[in-house]
Short mmCIF file of C-alpha atoms in Angstrom, two decimals:
data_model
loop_
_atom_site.label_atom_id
_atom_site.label_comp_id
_atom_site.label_asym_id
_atom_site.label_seq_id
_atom_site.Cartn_x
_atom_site.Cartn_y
_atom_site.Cartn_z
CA UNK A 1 46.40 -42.94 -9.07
CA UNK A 2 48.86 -44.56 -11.62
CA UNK A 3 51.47 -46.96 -10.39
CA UNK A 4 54.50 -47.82 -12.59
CA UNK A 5 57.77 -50.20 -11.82
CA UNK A 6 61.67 -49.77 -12.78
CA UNK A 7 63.89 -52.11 -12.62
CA UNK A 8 67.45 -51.16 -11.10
CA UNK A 9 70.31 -53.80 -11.17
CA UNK A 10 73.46 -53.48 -9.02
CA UNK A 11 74.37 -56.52 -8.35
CA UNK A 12 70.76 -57.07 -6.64
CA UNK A 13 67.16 -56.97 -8.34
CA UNK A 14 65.24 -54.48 -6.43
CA UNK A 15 61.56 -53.19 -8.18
CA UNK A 16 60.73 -49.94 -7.49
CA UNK A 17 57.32 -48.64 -7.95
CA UNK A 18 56.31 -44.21 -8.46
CA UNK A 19 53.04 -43.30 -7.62
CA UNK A 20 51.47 -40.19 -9.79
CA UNK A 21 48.29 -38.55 -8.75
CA UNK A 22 44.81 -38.64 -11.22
CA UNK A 23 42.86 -35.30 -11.32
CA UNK A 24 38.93 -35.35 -10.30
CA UNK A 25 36.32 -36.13 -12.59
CA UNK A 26 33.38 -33.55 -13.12
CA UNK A 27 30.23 -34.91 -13.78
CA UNK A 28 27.04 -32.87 -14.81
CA UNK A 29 24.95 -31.48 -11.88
CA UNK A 30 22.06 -29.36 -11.04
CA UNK A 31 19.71 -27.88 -8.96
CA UNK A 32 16.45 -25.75 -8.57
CA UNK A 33 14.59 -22.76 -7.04
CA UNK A 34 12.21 -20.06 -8.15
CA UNK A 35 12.20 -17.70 -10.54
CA UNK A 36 13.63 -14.54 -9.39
CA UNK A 37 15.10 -16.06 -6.36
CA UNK A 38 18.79 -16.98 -5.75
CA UNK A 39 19.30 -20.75 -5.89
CA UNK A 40 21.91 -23.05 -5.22
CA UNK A 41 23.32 -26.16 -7.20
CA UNK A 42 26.40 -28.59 -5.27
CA UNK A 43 29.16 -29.24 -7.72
CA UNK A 44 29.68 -33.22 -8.71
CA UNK A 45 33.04 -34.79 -8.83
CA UNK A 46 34.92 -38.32 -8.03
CA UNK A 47 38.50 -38.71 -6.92
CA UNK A 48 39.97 -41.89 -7.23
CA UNK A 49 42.79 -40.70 -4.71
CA UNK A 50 40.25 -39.87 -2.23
CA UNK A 51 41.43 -36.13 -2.56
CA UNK A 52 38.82 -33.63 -1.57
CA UNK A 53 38.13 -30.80 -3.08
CA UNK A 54 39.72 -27.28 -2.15
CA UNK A 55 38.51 -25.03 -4.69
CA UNK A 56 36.32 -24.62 -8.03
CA UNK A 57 35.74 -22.41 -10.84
CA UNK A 58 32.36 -21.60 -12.70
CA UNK A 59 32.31 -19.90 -15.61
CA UNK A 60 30.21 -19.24 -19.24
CA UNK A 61 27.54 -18.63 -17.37
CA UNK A 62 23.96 -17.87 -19.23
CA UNK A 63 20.68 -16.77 -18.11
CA UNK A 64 22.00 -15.65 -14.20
CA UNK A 65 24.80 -14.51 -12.04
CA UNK A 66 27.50 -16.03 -10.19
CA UNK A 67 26.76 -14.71 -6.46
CA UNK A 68 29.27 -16.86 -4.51
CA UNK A 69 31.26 -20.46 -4.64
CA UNK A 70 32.14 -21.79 -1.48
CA UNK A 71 33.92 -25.23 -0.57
CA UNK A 72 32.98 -26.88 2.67
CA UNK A 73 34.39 -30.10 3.92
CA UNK A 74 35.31 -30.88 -0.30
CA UNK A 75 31.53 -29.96 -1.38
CA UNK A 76 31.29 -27.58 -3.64
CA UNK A 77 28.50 -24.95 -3.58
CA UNK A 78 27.57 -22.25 -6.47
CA UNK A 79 24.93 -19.63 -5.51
CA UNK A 80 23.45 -17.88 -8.28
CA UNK A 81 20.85 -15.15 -9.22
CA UNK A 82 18.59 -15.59 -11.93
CA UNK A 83 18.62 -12.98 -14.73
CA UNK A 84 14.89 -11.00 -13.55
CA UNK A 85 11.84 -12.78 -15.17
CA UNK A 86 14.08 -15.16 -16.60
CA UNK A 87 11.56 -18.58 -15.97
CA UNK A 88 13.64 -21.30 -18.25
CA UNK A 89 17.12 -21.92 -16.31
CA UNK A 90 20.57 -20.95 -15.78
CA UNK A 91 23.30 -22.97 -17.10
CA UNK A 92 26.98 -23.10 -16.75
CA UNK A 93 30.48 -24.38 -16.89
CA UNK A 94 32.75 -25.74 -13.92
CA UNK A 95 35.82 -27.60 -12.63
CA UNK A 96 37.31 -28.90 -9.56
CA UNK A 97 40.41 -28.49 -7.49
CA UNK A 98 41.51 -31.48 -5.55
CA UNK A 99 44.53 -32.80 -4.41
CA UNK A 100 46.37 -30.03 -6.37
CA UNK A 101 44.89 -31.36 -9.64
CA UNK A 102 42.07 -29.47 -11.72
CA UNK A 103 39.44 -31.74 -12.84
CA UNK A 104 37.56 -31.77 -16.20
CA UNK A 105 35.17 -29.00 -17.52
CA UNK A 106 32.00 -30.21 -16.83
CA UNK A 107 28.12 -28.34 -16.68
CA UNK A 108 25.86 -27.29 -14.02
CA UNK A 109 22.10 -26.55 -14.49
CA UNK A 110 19.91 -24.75 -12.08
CA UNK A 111 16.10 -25.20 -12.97
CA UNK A 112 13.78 -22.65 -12.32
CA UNK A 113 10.43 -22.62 -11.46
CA UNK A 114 7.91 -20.25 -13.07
CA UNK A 115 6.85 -17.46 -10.97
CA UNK A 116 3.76 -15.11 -12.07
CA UNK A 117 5.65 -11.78 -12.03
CA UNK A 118 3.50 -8.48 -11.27
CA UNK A 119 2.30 -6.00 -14.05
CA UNK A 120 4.36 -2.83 -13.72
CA UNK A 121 2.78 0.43 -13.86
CA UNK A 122 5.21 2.40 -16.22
CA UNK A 123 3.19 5.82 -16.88
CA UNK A 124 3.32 8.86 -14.24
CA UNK A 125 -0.18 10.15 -12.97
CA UNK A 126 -1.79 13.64 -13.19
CA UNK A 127 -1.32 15.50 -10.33
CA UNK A 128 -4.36 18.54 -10.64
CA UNK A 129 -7.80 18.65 -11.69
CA UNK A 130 -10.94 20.87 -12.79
CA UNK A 131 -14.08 20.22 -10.20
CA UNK A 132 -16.74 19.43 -12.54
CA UNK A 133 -15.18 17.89 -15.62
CA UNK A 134 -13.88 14.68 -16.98
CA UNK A 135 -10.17 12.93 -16.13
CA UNK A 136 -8.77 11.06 -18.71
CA UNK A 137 -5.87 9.20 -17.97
CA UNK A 138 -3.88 7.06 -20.33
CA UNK A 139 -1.86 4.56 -18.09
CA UNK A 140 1.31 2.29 -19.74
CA UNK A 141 1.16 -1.23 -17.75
CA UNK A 142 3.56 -3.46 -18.86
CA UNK A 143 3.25 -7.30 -17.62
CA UNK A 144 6.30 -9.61 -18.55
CA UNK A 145 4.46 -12.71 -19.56
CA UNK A 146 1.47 -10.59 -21.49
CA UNK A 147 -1.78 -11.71 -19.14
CA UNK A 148 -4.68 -10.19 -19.59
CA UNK A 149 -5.38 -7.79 -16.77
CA UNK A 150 -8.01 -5.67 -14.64
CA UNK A 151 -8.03 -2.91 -12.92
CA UNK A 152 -9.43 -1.27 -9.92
CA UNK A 153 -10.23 2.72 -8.95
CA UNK A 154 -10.89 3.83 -5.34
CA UNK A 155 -10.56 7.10 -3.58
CA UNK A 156 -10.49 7.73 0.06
CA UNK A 157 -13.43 10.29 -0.84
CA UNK A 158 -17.39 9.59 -0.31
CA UNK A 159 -17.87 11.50 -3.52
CA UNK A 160 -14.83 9.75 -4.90
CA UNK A 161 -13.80 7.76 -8.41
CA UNK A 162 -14.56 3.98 -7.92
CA UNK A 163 -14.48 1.72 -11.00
CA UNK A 164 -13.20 -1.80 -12.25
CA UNK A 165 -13.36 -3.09 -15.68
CA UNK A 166 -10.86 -5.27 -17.69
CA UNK A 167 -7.71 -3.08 -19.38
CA UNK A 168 -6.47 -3.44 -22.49
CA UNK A 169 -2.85 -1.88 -23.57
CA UNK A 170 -3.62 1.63 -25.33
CA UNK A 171 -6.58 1.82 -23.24
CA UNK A 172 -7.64 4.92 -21.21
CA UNK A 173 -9.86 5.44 -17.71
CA UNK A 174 -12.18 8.21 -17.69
CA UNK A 175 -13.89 9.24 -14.13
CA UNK A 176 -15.14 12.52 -13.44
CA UNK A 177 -14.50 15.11 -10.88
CA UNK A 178 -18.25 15.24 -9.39
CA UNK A 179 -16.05 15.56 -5.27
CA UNK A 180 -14.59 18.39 -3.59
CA UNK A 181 -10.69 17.92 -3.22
CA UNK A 182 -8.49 16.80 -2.95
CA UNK A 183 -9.00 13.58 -2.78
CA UNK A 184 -6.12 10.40 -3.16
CA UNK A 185 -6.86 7.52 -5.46
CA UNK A 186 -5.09 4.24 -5.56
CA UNK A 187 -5.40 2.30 -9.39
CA UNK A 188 -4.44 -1.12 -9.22
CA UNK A 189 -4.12 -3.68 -12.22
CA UNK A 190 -4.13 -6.91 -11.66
CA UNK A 191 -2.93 -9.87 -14.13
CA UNK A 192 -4.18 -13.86 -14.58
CA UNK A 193 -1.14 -15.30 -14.62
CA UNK A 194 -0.56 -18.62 -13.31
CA UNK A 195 2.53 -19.83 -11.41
CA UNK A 196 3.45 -23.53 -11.04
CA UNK A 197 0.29 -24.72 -12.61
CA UNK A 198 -2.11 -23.10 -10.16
CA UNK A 199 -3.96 -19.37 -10.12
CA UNK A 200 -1.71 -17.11 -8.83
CA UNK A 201 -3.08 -13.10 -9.75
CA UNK A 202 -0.65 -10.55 -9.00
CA UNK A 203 -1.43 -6.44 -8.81
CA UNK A 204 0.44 -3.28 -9.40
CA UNK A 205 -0.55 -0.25 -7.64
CA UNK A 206 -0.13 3.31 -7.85
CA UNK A 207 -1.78 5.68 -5.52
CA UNK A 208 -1.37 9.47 -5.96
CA UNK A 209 -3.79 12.69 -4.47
CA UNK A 210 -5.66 14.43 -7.17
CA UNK A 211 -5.57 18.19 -6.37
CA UNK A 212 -9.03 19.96 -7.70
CA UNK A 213 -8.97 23.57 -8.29
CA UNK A 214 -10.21 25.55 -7.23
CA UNK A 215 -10.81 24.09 -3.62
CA UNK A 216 -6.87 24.01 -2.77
CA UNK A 217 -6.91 25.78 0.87
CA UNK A 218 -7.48 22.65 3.08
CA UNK A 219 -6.79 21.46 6.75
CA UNK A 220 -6.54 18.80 8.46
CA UNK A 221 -6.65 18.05 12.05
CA UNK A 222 -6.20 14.68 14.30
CA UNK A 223 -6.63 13.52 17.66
CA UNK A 224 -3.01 14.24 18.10
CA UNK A 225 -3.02 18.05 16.90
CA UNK A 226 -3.46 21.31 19.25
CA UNK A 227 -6.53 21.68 18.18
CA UNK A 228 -7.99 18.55 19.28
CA UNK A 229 -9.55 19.13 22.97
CA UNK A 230 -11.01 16.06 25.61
CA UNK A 231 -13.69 18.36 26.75
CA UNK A 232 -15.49 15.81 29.59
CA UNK A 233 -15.52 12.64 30.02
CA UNK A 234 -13.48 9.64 29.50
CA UNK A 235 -11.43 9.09 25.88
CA UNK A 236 -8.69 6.53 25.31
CA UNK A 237 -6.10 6.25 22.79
CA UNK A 238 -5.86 3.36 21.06
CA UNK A 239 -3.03 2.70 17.80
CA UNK A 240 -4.65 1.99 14.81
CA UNK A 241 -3.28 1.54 10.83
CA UNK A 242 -6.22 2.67 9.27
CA UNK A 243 -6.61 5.96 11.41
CA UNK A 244 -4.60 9.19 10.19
CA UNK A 245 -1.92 9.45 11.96
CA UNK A 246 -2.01 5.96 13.73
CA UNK A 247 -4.15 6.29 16.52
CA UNK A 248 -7.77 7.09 17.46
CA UNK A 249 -9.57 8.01 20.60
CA UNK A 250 -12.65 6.30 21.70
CA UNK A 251 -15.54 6.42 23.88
CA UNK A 252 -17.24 3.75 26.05
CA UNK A 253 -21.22 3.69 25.52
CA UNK A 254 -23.64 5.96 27.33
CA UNK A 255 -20.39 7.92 28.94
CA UNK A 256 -20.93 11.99 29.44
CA UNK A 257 -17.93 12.78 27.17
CA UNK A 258 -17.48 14.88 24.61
CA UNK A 259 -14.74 15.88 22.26
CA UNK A 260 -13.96 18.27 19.62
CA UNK A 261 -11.72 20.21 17.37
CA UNK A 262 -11.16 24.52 17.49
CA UNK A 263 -10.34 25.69 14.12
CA UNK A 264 -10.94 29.53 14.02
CA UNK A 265 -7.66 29.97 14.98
CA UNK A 266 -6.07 28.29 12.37
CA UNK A 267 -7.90 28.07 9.30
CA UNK A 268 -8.13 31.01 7.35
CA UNK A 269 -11.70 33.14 7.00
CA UNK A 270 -14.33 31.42 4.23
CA UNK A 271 -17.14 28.60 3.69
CA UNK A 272 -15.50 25.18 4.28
CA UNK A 273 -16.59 21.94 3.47
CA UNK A 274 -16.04 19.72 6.52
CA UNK A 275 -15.32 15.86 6.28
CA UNK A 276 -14.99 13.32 9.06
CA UNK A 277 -12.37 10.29 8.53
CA UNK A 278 -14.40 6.83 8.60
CA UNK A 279 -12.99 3.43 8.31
CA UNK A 280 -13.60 -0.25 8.44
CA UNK A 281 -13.27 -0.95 12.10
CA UNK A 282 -13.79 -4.91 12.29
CA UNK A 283 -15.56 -4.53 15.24
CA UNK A 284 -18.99 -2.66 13.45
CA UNK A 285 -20.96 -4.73 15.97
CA UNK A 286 -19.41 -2.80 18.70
CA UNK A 287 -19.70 0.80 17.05
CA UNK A 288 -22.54 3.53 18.01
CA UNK A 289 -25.05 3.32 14.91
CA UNK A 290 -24.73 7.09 14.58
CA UNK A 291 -21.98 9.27 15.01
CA UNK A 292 -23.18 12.58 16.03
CA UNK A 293 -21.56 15.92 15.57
CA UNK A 294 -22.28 19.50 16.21
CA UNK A 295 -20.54 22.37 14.35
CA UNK A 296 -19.62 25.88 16.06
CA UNK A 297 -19.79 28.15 13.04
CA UNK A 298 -19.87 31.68 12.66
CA UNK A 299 -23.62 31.71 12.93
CA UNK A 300 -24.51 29.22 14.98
CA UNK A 301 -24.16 25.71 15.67
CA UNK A 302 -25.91 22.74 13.70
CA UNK A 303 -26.05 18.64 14.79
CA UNK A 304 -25.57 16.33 11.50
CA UNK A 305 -24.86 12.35 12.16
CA UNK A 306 -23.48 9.97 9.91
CA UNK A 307 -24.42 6.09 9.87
CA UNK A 308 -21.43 4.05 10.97
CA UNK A 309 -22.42 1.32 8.55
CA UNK A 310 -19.25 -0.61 7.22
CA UNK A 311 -17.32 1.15 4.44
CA UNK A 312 -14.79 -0.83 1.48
CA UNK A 313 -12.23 1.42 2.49
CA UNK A 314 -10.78 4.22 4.41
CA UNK A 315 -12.87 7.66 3.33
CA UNK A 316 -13.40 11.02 3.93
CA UNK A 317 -17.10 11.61 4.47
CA UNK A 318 -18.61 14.73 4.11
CA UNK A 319 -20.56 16.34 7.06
CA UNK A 320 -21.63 19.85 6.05
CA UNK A 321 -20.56 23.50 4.70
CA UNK A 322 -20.06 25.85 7.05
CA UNK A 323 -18.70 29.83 7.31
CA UNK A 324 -15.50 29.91 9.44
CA UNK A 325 -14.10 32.96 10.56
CA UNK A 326 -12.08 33.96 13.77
CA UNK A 327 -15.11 36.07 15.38
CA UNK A 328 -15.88 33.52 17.81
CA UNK A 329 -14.95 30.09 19.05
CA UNK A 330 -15.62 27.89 15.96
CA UNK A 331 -15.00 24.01 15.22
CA UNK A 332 -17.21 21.06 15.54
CA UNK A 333 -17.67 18.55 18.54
CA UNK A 334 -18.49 14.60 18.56
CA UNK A 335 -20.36 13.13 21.94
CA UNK A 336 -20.49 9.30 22.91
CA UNK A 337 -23.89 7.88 21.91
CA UNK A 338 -25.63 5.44 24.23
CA UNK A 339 -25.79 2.40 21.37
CA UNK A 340 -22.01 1.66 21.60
CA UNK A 341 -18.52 3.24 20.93
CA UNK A 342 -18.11 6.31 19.52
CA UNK A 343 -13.66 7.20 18.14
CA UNK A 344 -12.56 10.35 16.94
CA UNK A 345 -10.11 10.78 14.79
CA UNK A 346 -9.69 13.07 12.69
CA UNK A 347 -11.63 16.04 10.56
CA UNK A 348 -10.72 18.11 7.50
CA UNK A 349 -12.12 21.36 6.17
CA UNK A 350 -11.65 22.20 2.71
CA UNK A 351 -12.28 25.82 1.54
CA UNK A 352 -15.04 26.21 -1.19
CA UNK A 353 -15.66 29.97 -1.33
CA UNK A 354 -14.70 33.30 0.70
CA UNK A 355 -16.84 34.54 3.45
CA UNK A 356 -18.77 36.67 3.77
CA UNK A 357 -19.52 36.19 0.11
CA UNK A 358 -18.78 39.59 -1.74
CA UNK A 359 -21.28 39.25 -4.31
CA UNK A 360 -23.64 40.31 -1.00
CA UNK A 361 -25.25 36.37 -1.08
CA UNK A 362 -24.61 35.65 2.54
CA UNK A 363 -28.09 35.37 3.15
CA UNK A 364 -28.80 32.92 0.41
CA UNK A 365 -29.40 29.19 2.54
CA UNK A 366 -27.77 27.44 -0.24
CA UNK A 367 -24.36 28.63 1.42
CA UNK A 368 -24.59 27.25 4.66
CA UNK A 369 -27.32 25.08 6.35
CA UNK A 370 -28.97 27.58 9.29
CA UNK A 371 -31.51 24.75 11.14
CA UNK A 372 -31.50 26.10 14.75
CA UNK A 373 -29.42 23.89 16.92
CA UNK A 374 -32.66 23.44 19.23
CA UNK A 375 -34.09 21.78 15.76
CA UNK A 376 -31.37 19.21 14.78
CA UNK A 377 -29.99 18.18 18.52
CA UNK A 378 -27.82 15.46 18.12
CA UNK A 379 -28.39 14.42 21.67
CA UNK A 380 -32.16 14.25 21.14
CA UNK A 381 -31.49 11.96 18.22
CA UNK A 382 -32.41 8.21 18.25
CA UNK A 383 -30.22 6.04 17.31
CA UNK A 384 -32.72 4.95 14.69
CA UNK A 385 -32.54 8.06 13.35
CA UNK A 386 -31.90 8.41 9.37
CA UNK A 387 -30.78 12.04 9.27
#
């Protein structure tokens, strides 16, 4: 504030003194937050009147953008965004309202802190196959600061892709189709990068369903469809992630129950590959060491079990081929097993071939596998039993 005297004679001395009011003063400021993630930097000023501040203006701003100014009791408050995978800082110009005066152009900083950012997968997958032959695919993976990366390939197939190796731009992955589909796979590349000073990997993935011809006619049927029966016993539901659909139904040990699935009705007439949905459960010390099923074909029934050993990932595992045709009651059946729970979840049958076979092979074994029931018993099975 500037003071200045008169001097007015009229037959008295009087001294008079006019106040005028001094704009604020800017002064450099700053502030910090991560890269990528909105940060905030309070605007620095003095007023010698005491004035507080009512309003200021930011502008010439590089390397982000101006999300909001806000005044609050006389502090000013910028919010900005960073520019994307912009890790140096943002930097701008300001000034400050107060007392009806606009203060000096002064700068604001906001540091930012280096963030690892993701690689990106850029490229669009194939989306059909040939069973039998070789998949090439030529991915584009782009990673902002240019790590070095890895990658990863997993189906939710037994007889799936799995792979890892390092990837290098231009590079291509090869896997064949030696599985029935379809079948999905998830890629994921994964980068070295370092945020803040410390290892900090981060992955891209992509996860599409390979189609193979010609096995395209497929079903698939959970606890929750029509088809799935409680046939004796006692099953509960219980919600899941890693089950299709969400849920499962399980068994206690040793109980007389029995579940299955009727497909005649549904699936069309032919030989079917049939597949049984097995995950990681967490709780493997808890689970029945074989899971034990019986399929109701067209000529007969047959037992086949599966180990319930710990798997890396969600799969389909194969059971068995099998004619299906809408002669009789056909489908397959699980029991509880006396060596701990038993779930059901879910089955698929994929077609393979027609049936009966026109080329007059129907009696040929290598279509179907005909062991007498009485032979292959899945209740006369141990649980020791490596079937």
């Amino acid at each position: 504030m500037k003071w200045i005297a008169s001097l007015t004679l009229f037959g008295l001395l009087a001294l008079t003194f006019t106040t005028f009011a001094t704009p604020p003063v800017a002064t450099p400021s700053f502030g910090q937050t991560w890269e990528d993630t909105e940060g905030e930097v309070v605007l620095n000023y003095t007023d010698d009147d005491g004035d507080l501040a009512t309003d200021c203006d930011v502008f010439n701003v590089v390397g982000g953008t101006v999300v909001s100014t806000s005044v609050v009791g006389g502090v000013c408050t910028v919010t900005i965004s960073p520019d994307l995978n912009n890790d140096v800082d943002v930097t701008g110009n300001f000034t400050v309202t107060a007392g009806g005066e606009v203060s000096n152009i002064s700068t604001f900083e906001l540091d930012l802190i280096e963030v690892n950012d993701p690689p990106v997968i850029i490229s669009a997958p194939p989306l059909t196959g040939q069973y039998g032959t070789s998949y090439v695919y030529h991915p584009v993976v782009e990673d902002v600061e240019g790590d070095d990366l890895t990658y990863t390939i997993i189906s939710d197939n037994y007889f799936g892709p799995e792979a890892e190796g390092v990837f290098h731009q231009g590079d291509q992955l090869t896997w064949s189709q030696n599985f029935r589909g379809p079948v999905a796979i998830t890629i994921t590349f994964t980068d070295n990068g370092w945020t803040n000073g410390q290892p900090d990997p981060q992955s891209a993935e992509q996860v599409f369903t390979v189609i193979i011809q010609p096995y395209i006619t497929h079903y698939e049927f959970d606890n929750s469809d029509p088809q799935f029966m409680v046939m004796n016993g006692w099953w509960n539901t219980y919600d899941l992630p890693e089950a299709i659909g969400g849920s499962l139904m399980y068994t206690q040990p040793g109980d007389q129950a029995r579940v299955g699935w009727r497909v005649d009705q549904v699936v069309e007439s032919g030989m079917y590959d049939m597949y049984a949905w097995q995950f990681p459960t967490g709780h493997d010390q808890l689970m029945a060491r074989l899971f034990c099923y019986q399929h109701h074909y067209s000529l007969g029934i047959h037992g086949d079990c599966l180990h319930s050993e710990p798997l890396p990932h969600g799969q389909w595992v194969i059971i068995g081929r099998y004619p299906i045709d809408n002669t009789i009651p056909q489908g397959v059946t699980l029991r509880a097993r006396p060596s701990g729970i038993v779930y059901a979840d879910a089955v698929r049958y994929i077609k393979v071939n027609e049936w009966p076979p026109v080329d007059g092979t129907a009696d040929d074994p290598s279509w179907y596998d005909d062991i007498p029931c009485e032979d292959c018993d899945p209740d006369s099975l141990a649980d020791t039993d490596t079937r």
